[in-house]
XYZ file of C-alpha atoms in Angstrom:
535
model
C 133.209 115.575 69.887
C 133.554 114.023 73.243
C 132.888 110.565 72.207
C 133.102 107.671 74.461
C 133.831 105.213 72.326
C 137.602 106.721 70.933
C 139.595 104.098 69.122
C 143.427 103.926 70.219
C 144.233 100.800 67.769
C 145.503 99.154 71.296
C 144.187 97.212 74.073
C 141.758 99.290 76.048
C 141.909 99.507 80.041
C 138.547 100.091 81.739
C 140.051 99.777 85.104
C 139.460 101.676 88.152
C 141.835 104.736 88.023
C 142.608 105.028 91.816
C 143.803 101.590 91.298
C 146.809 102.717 88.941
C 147.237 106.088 90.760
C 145.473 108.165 88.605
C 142.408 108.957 90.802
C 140.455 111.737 90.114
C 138.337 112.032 93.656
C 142.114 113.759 94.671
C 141.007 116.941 92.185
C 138.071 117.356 94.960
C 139.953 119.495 97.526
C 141.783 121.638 94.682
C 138.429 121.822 92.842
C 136.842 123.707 96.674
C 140.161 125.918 96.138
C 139.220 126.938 92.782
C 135.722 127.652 93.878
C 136.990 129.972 96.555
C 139.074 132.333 93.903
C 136.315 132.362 92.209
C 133.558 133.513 94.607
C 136.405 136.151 96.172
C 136.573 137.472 92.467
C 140.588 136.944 93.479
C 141.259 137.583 89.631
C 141.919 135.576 86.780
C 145.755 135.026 87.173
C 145.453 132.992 90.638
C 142.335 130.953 89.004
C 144.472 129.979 85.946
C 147.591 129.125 88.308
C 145.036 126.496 90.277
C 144.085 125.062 87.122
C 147.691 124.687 85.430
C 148.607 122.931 88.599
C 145.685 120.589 88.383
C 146.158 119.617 84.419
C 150.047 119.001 85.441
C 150.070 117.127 88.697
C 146.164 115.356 89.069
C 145.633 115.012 85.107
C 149.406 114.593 84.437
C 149.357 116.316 81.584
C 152.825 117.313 79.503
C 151.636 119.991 78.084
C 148.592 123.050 79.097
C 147.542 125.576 77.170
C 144.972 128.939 77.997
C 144.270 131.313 75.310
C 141.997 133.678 75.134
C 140.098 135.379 72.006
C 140.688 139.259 71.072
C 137.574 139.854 69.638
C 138.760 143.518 68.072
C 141.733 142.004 66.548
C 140.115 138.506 66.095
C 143.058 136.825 66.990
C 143.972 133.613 69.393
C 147.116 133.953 71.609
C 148.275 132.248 74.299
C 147.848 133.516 77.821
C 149.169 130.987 80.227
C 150.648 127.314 79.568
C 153.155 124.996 81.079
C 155.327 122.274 79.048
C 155.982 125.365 76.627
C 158.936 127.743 76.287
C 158.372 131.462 76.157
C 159.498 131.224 72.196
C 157.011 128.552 71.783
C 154.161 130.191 73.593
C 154.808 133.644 71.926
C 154.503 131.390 68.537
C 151.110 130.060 69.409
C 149.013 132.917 67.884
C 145.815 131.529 65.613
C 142.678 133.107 64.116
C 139.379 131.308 64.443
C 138.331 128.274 62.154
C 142.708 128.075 61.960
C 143.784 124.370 63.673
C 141.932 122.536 66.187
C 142.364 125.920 68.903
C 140.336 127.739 65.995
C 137.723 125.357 64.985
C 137.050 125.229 69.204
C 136.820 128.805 69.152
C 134.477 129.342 65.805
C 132.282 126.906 66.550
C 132.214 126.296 70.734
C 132.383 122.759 70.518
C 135.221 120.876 72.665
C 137.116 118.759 70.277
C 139.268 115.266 71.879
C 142.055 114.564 69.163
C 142.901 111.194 70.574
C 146.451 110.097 68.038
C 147.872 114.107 67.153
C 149.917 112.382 64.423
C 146.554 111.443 62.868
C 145.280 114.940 62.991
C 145.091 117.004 60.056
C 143.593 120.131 62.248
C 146.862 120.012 64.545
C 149.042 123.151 62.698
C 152.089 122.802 66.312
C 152.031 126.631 65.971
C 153.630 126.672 68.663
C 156.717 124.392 67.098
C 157.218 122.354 70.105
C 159.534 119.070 69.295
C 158.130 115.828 67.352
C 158.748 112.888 69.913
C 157.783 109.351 69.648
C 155.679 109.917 72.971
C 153.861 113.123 71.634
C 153.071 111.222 68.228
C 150.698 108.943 70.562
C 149.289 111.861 72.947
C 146.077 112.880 72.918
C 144.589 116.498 72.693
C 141.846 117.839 74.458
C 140.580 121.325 73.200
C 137.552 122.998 75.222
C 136.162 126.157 74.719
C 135.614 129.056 77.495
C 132.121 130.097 77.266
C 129.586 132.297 78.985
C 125.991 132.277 77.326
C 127.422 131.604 73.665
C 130.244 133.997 73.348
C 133.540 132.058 73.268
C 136.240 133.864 75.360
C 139.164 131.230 74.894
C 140.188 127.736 75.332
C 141.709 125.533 77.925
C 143.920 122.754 76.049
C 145.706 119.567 77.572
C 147.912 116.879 75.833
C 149.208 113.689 77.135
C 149.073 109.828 76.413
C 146.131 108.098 77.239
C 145.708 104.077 77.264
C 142.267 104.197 78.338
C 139.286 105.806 76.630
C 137.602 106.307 79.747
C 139.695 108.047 81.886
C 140.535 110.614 78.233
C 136.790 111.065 78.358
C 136.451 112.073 81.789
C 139.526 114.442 81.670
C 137.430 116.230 78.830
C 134.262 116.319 80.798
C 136.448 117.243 83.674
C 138.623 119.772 81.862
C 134.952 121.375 80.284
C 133.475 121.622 83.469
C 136.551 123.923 85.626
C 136.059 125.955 81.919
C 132.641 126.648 82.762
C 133.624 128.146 86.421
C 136.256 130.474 85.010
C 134.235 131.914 82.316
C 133.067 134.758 84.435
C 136.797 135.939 85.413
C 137.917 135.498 81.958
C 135.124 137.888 80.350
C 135.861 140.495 83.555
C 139.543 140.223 82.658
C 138.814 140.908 78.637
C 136.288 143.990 79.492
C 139.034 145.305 81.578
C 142.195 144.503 80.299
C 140.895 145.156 76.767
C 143.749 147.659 75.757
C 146.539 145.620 77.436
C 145.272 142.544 75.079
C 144.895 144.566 72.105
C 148.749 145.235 72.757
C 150.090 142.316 73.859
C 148.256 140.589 70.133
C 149.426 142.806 68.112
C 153.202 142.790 69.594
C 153.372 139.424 69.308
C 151.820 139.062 65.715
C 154.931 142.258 64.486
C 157.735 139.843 66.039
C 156.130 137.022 64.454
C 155.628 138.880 61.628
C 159.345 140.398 61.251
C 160.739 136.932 62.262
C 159.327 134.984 58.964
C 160.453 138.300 57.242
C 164.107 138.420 58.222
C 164.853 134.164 58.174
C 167.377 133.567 56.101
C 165.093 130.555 54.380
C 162.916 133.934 52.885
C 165.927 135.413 51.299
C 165.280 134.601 47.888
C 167.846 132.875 45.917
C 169.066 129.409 45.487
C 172.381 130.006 43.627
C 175.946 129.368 44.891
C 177.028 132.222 46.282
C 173.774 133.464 47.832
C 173.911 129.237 49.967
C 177.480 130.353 51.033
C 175.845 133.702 52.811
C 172.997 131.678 54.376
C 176.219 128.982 55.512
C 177.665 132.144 57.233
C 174.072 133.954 58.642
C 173.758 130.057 60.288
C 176.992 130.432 62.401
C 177.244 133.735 63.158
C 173.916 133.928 64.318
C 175.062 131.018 67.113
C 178.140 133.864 68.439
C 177.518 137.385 69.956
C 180.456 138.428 66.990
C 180.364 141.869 65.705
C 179.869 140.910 61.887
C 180.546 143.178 59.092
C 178.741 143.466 55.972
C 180.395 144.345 52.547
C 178.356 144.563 49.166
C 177.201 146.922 46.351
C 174.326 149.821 47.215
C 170.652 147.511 46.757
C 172.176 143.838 47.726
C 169.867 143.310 50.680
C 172.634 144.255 53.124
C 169.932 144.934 55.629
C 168.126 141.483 55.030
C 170.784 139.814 55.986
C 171.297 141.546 59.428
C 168.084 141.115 60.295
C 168.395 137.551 59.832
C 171.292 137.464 62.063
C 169.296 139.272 64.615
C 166.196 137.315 64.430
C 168.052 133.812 63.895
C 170.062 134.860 67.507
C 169.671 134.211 71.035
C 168.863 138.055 70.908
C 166.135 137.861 68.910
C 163.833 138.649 71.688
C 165.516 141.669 71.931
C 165.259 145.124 69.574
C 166.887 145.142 66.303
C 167.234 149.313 65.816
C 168.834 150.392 62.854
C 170.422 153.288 62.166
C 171.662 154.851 58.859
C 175.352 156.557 59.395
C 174.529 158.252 55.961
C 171.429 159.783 56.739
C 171.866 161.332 59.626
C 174.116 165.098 59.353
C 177.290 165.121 60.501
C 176.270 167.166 64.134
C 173.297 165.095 65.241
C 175.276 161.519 64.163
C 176.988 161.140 67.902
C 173.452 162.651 69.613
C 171.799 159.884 67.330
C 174.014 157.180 68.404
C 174.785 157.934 71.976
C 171.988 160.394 72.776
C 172.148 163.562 74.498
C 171.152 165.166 78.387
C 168.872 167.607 78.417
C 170.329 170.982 77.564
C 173.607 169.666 76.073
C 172.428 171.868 72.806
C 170.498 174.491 71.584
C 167.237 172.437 70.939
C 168.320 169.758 73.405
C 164.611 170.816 75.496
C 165.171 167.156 76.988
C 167.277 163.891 77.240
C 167.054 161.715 75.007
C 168.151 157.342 74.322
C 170.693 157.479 71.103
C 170.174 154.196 68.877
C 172.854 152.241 71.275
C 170.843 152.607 74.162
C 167.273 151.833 72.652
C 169.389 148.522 71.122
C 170.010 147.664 74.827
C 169.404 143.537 75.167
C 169.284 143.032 71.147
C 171.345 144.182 68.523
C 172.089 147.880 66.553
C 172.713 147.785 62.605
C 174.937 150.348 61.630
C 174.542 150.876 58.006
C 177.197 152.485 55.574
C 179.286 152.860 58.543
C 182.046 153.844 56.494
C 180.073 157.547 56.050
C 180.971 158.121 60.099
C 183.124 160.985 61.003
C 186.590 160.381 62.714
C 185.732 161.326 65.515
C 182.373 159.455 66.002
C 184.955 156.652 64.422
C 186.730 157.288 67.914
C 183.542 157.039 70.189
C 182.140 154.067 68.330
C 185.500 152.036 69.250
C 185.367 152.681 72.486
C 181.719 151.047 72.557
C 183.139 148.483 70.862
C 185.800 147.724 72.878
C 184.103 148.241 76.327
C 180.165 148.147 75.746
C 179.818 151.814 77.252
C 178.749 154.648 75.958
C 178.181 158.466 77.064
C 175.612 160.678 76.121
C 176.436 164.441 74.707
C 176.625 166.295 77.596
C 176.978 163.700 80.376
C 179.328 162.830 82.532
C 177.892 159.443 83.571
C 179.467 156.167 81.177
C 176.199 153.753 80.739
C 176.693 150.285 80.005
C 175.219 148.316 77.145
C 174.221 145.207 76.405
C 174.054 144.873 72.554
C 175.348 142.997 69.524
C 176.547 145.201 66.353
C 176.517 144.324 62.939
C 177.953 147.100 60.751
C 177.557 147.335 56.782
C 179.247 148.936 54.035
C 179.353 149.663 50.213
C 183.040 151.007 50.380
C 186.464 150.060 50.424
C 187.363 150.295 54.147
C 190.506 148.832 53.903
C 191.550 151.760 50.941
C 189.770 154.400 53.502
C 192.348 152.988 56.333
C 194.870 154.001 53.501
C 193.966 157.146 53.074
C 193.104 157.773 56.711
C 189.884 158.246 56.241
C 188.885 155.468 58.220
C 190.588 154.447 61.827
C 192.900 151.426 61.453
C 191.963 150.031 64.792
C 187.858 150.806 64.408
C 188.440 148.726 60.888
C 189.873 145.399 62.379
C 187.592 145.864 65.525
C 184.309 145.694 62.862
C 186.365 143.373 60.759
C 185.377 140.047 63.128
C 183.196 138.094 61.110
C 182.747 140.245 57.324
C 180.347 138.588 54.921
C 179.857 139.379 51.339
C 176.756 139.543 49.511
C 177.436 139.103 45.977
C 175.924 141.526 43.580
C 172.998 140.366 41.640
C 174.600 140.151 38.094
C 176.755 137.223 39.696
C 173.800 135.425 41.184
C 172.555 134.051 37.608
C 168.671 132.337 38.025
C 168.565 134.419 41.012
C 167.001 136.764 38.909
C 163.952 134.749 38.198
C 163.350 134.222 41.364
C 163.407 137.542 42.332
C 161.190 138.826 39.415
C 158.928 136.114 40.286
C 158.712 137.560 44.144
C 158.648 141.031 42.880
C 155.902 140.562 40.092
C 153.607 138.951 43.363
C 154.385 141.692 45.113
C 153.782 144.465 43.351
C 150.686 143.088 41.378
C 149.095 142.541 44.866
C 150.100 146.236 45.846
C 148.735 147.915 42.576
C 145.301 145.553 42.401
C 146.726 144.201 39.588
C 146.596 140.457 37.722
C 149.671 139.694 35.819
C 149.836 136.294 34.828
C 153.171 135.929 33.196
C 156.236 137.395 31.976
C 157.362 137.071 27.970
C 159.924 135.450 26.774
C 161.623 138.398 25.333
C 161.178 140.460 28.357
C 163.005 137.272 30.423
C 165.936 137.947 28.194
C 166.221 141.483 28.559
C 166.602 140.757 32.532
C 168.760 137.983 32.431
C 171.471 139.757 30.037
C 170.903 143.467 32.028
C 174.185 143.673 34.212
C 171.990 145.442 37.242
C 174.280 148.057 38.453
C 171.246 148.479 41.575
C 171.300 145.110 41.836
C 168.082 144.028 44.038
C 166.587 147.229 44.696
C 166.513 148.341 40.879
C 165.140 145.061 40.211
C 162.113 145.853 42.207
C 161.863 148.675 41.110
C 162.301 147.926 37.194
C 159.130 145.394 37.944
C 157.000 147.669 40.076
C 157.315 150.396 37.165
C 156.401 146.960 34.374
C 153.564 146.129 36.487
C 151.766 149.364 36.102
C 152.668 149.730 32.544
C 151.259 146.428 31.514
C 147.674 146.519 29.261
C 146.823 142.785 29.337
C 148.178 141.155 32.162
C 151.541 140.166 30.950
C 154.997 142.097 31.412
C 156.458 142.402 27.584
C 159.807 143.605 27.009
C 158.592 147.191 25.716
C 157.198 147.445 29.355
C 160.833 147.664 30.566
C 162.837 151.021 31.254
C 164.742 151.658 28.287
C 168.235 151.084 29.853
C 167.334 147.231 29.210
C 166.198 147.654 26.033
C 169.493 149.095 24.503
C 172.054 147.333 22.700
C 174.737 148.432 24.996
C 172.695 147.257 27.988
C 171.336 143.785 27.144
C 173.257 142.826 23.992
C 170.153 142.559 21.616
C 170.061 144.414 18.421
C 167.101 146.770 18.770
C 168.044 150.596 20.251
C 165.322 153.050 21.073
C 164.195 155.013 18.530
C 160.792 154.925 17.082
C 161.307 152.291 14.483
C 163.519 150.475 16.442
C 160.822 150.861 19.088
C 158.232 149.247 17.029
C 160.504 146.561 15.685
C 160.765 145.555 19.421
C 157.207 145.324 19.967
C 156.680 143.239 16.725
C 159.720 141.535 17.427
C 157.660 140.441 20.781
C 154.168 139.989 19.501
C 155.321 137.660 16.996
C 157.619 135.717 19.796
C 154.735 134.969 21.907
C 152.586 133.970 19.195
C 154.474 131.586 17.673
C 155.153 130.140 21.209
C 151.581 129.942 22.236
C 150.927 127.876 19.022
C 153.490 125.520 19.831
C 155.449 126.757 16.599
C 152.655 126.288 14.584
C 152.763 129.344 11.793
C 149.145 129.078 10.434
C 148.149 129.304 14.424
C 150.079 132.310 15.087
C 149.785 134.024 11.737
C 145.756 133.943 12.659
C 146.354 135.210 16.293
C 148.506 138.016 14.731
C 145.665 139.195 12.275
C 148.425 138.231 9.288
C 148.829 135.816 6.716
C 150.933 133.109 6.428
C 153.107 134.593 4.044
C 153.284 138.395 5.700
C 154.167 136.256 8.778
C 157.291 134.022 7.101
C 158.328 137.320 5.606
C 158.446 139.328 9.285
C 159.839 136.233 10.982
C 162.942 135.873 8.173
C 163.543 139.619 9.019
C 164.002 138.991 12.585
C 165.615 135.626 12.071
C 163.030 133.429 14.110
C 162.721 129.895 13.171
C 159.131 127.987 14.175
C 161.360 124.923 14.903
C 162.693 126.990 17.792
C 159.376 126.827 19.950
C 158.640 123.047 19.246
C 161.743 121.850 20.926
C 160.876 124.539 23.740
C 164.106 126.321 23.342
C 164.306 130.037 23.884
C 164.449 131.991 21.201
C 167.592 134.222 20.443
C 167.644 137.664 18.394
């Protein structure tokens, strides 16, 4: 691993290094400082401080990295770096054997990277920027060790024109590892709980990040690439945005990407459902309430706004508020403070709304069931996801995610959908839209006998004629006609068209097979051009 004869593909400089300024005897006197901390047990944080300062101004380093191994959650995270923002530090999270921090960690063996563009192992976790400079650093990765248990690693990265002087840093680099193993291990054993926490926080945000970026909204048609256009700038603004589609759109998908796309993404994202919360406890839910404002009010309590504080509040179906939370909610609006039930004392916020809606606020103003002056105060920056029966392939795509999904949830294996069964969900008009797609496959994914979703596994609504425009209702004949309908579909396209094939698959003869197929109208030259067939 520490080899000292690393190829740079360049002219090598085996020069003295106090000679160019680089001299390493000037580590002595910072070295004696380290060894103090440590022999006054002055803690880990001012030993790690000593070395950071080291790696950046006697190894002149860009970039240093500390991270220390959760054994209980068996998980990699960074502890204390320079040449990193917080976002990219909170990023660098890795499990052992994952990247070049990993493979250090599972098997306690430095590693020198000398090119990182000619690393396979380097996974930039962190997402720190390309550069032609960092394309030629080097990467030094030792472990922390006491005895044989690995505790973390200390990692450096800058560009190196002599293999000498990279060699020595490693040595060097290994060696202040092997003073601070003692501190880290006493810092683990008592700051167990606090680590355990700080992992698993930053794997959720990490977690909810990939799961609210617009890029994992599935759906690559037209309108669905004018709502990611929209998520990209608002996300930029601190605008109130307001969001208008049909019941099961993914209304709340999109403001969490908003949220996690933002400068405020650091910050809470609380929602809070204006439907599902009773009329009497919606302005104690929003604003909160001081102890004894009530009966049952046995203490005070942080409404939604306040817990938001520093990120952002989603307000969903606003349009179900009462007028006169309608009235408070402006004045939030308007001037970022809100009062709890039964205080006295306004509190400011700090907090980004994004509202949402499956109603016609505009008709509510009408009707004055909605105030005029709340409606154009929401109505910044509205954006309208479109209902799935206008997103076309979408569907696919979505069946695709949702057939993953749910066949990893119920331990099952399904392999493929049928053609038939395609049809039925392209030509259903989805009056649920995304939600009752899910759940339409969820309910086909336990229903299925032999790891593929046929049409018969559908709910019935899609198998009507009403429903999907195809010719077979729900009766028991019709039922069975379906299922033959199917079987010999499949067949026929499984054999490449070929009848004899499929007649033998089907248990039939050639002849019982033309004679079923003329029935249903299905022509073998259908499945040798690859077309679909048609009922």
């Amino acid at each position: 691993m520490l080899d000292p004869d690393l190829a740079f593909g360049e002219p090598v400089d085996d020069f003295s290094h106090c000679g160019t300024g680089e001299c390493r005897v000037n580590t002595l006197p910072v070295l004696y400082r380290l060894n103090q901390v440590i022999s006054e047990s002055s803690g880990l944080a001012d030993a790690l401080r000593i070395i950071l300062d080291i790696m950046r101004v006697s190894l002149r380093m860009d970039r240093g990295i500390i991270t220390l191994y959760d054994r209980r959650s068996d998980t990699i995270f960074i502890h204390e770096s320079f040449g990193l923002t917080d976002e990219e530090r909170k990023r660098g999270i890795y499990a052992p054997g994952e990247g070049i921090t990993g493979k250090v960690v599972e098997s306690g063996q430095a590693i020198v990277v000398p090119r990182l563009s000619e690393s396979a192992d380097f996974l930039n976790r962190t997402g720190s920027p390309e550069s032609e400079r960092r394309a030629k650093a080097a990467f030094i990765c030792v472990p922390i060790m006491l005895g044989k248990k690995v505790l973390g690693t200390i990692a450096g990265e800058r560009v190196y024109r002599s293999r000498l002087l990279l060699k020595q840093d490693a040595e060097f680099i290994a060696a202040i590892a092997l003073m601070i193993a003692p501190l880290a291990e006493l810092y683990l054993i008592a700051n167990v709980e606090k680590v355990a926490l700080e992992t698993e926080n930053l794997r959720l945000r990490n977690e909810l990040k990939e799961r609210y970026q617009p890029a994992n909204i599935i759906g690559n048609s037209k309108p669905m690439q004018e709502v990611y256009e929209l998520i990209r700038k608002v996300s930029t603004s601190r605008a109130t945005v307001l969001i208008l589609g049909e019941s099961g759109v993914g209304k709340e998908l999109v403001a969490g990407a908003i949220h996690y796309s933002s400068a405020a993404s650091e910050g809470p994202f609380v929602k809070f459902n204006c439907a599902a919360i009773p009329e009497n406890l919606a302005e104690s839910g929003l604003f909160g309430h001081e102890k004894g404002a009530f009966t049952g009010a046995l203490a005070a309590h942080k409404g939604s706004f306040e817990q938001a504080d520093g990120g952002t509040i989603f307000l969903d179906e606003v349009g179900e508020l009462t007028l006169a939370v309608q009235a408070k909610l402006l004045r939030v609006l308007q001037e970022r403070v809100i009062e709890r039930v039964g205080g006295s004392r306004p509190l400011k916020v700090d907090v980004r709304i994004i509202a949402a809606t499956n109603r016609d606020l505009a008709a509510m103003v009408e009707r004055g069931e909605f105030r005029e002056d709340l409606y154009y105060r929401l109505y910044v920056v509205p954006i309208t996801v479109p209902p799935l029966r206008d997103r076309g392939s979408d569907v696919i795509l979505l069946t695709d995610h949702f057939v993953a999904q749910s066949s990893r949830a119920n331990h099952k294996s399904i392999k493929r959908i049928s053609t038939p069964a395609l049809n039925m969900l392209m030509a259903y008009h989805w009056p649920g839209n995304v939600r009752e797609l899910e759940n339409v496959i969820e309910r086909a994914v336990i229903l299925s006998d032999d790891d593929v979703i046929h049409g018969y596994n559908l709910p019935p609504s899609l198998q009507t004629s009403d429903e999907t425009g195809t010719t077979f209702g729900v009766s028991l004949e019709s039922k069975i006609h379906a299922v033959e309908y199917e079987m010999i579909v499949e067949a026929l396209k499984s054999s490449n068209g070929n009848v004899g094939l499929a007649a033998n698959e089907l248990g039939l003869t050639r002849r019982m097979l033309g004679l079923r197929m003329e029935r249903y109208g299905i022509s073998y030259k259908t499945f040798r051009t690859g077309t679909p067939p048609r009922r």
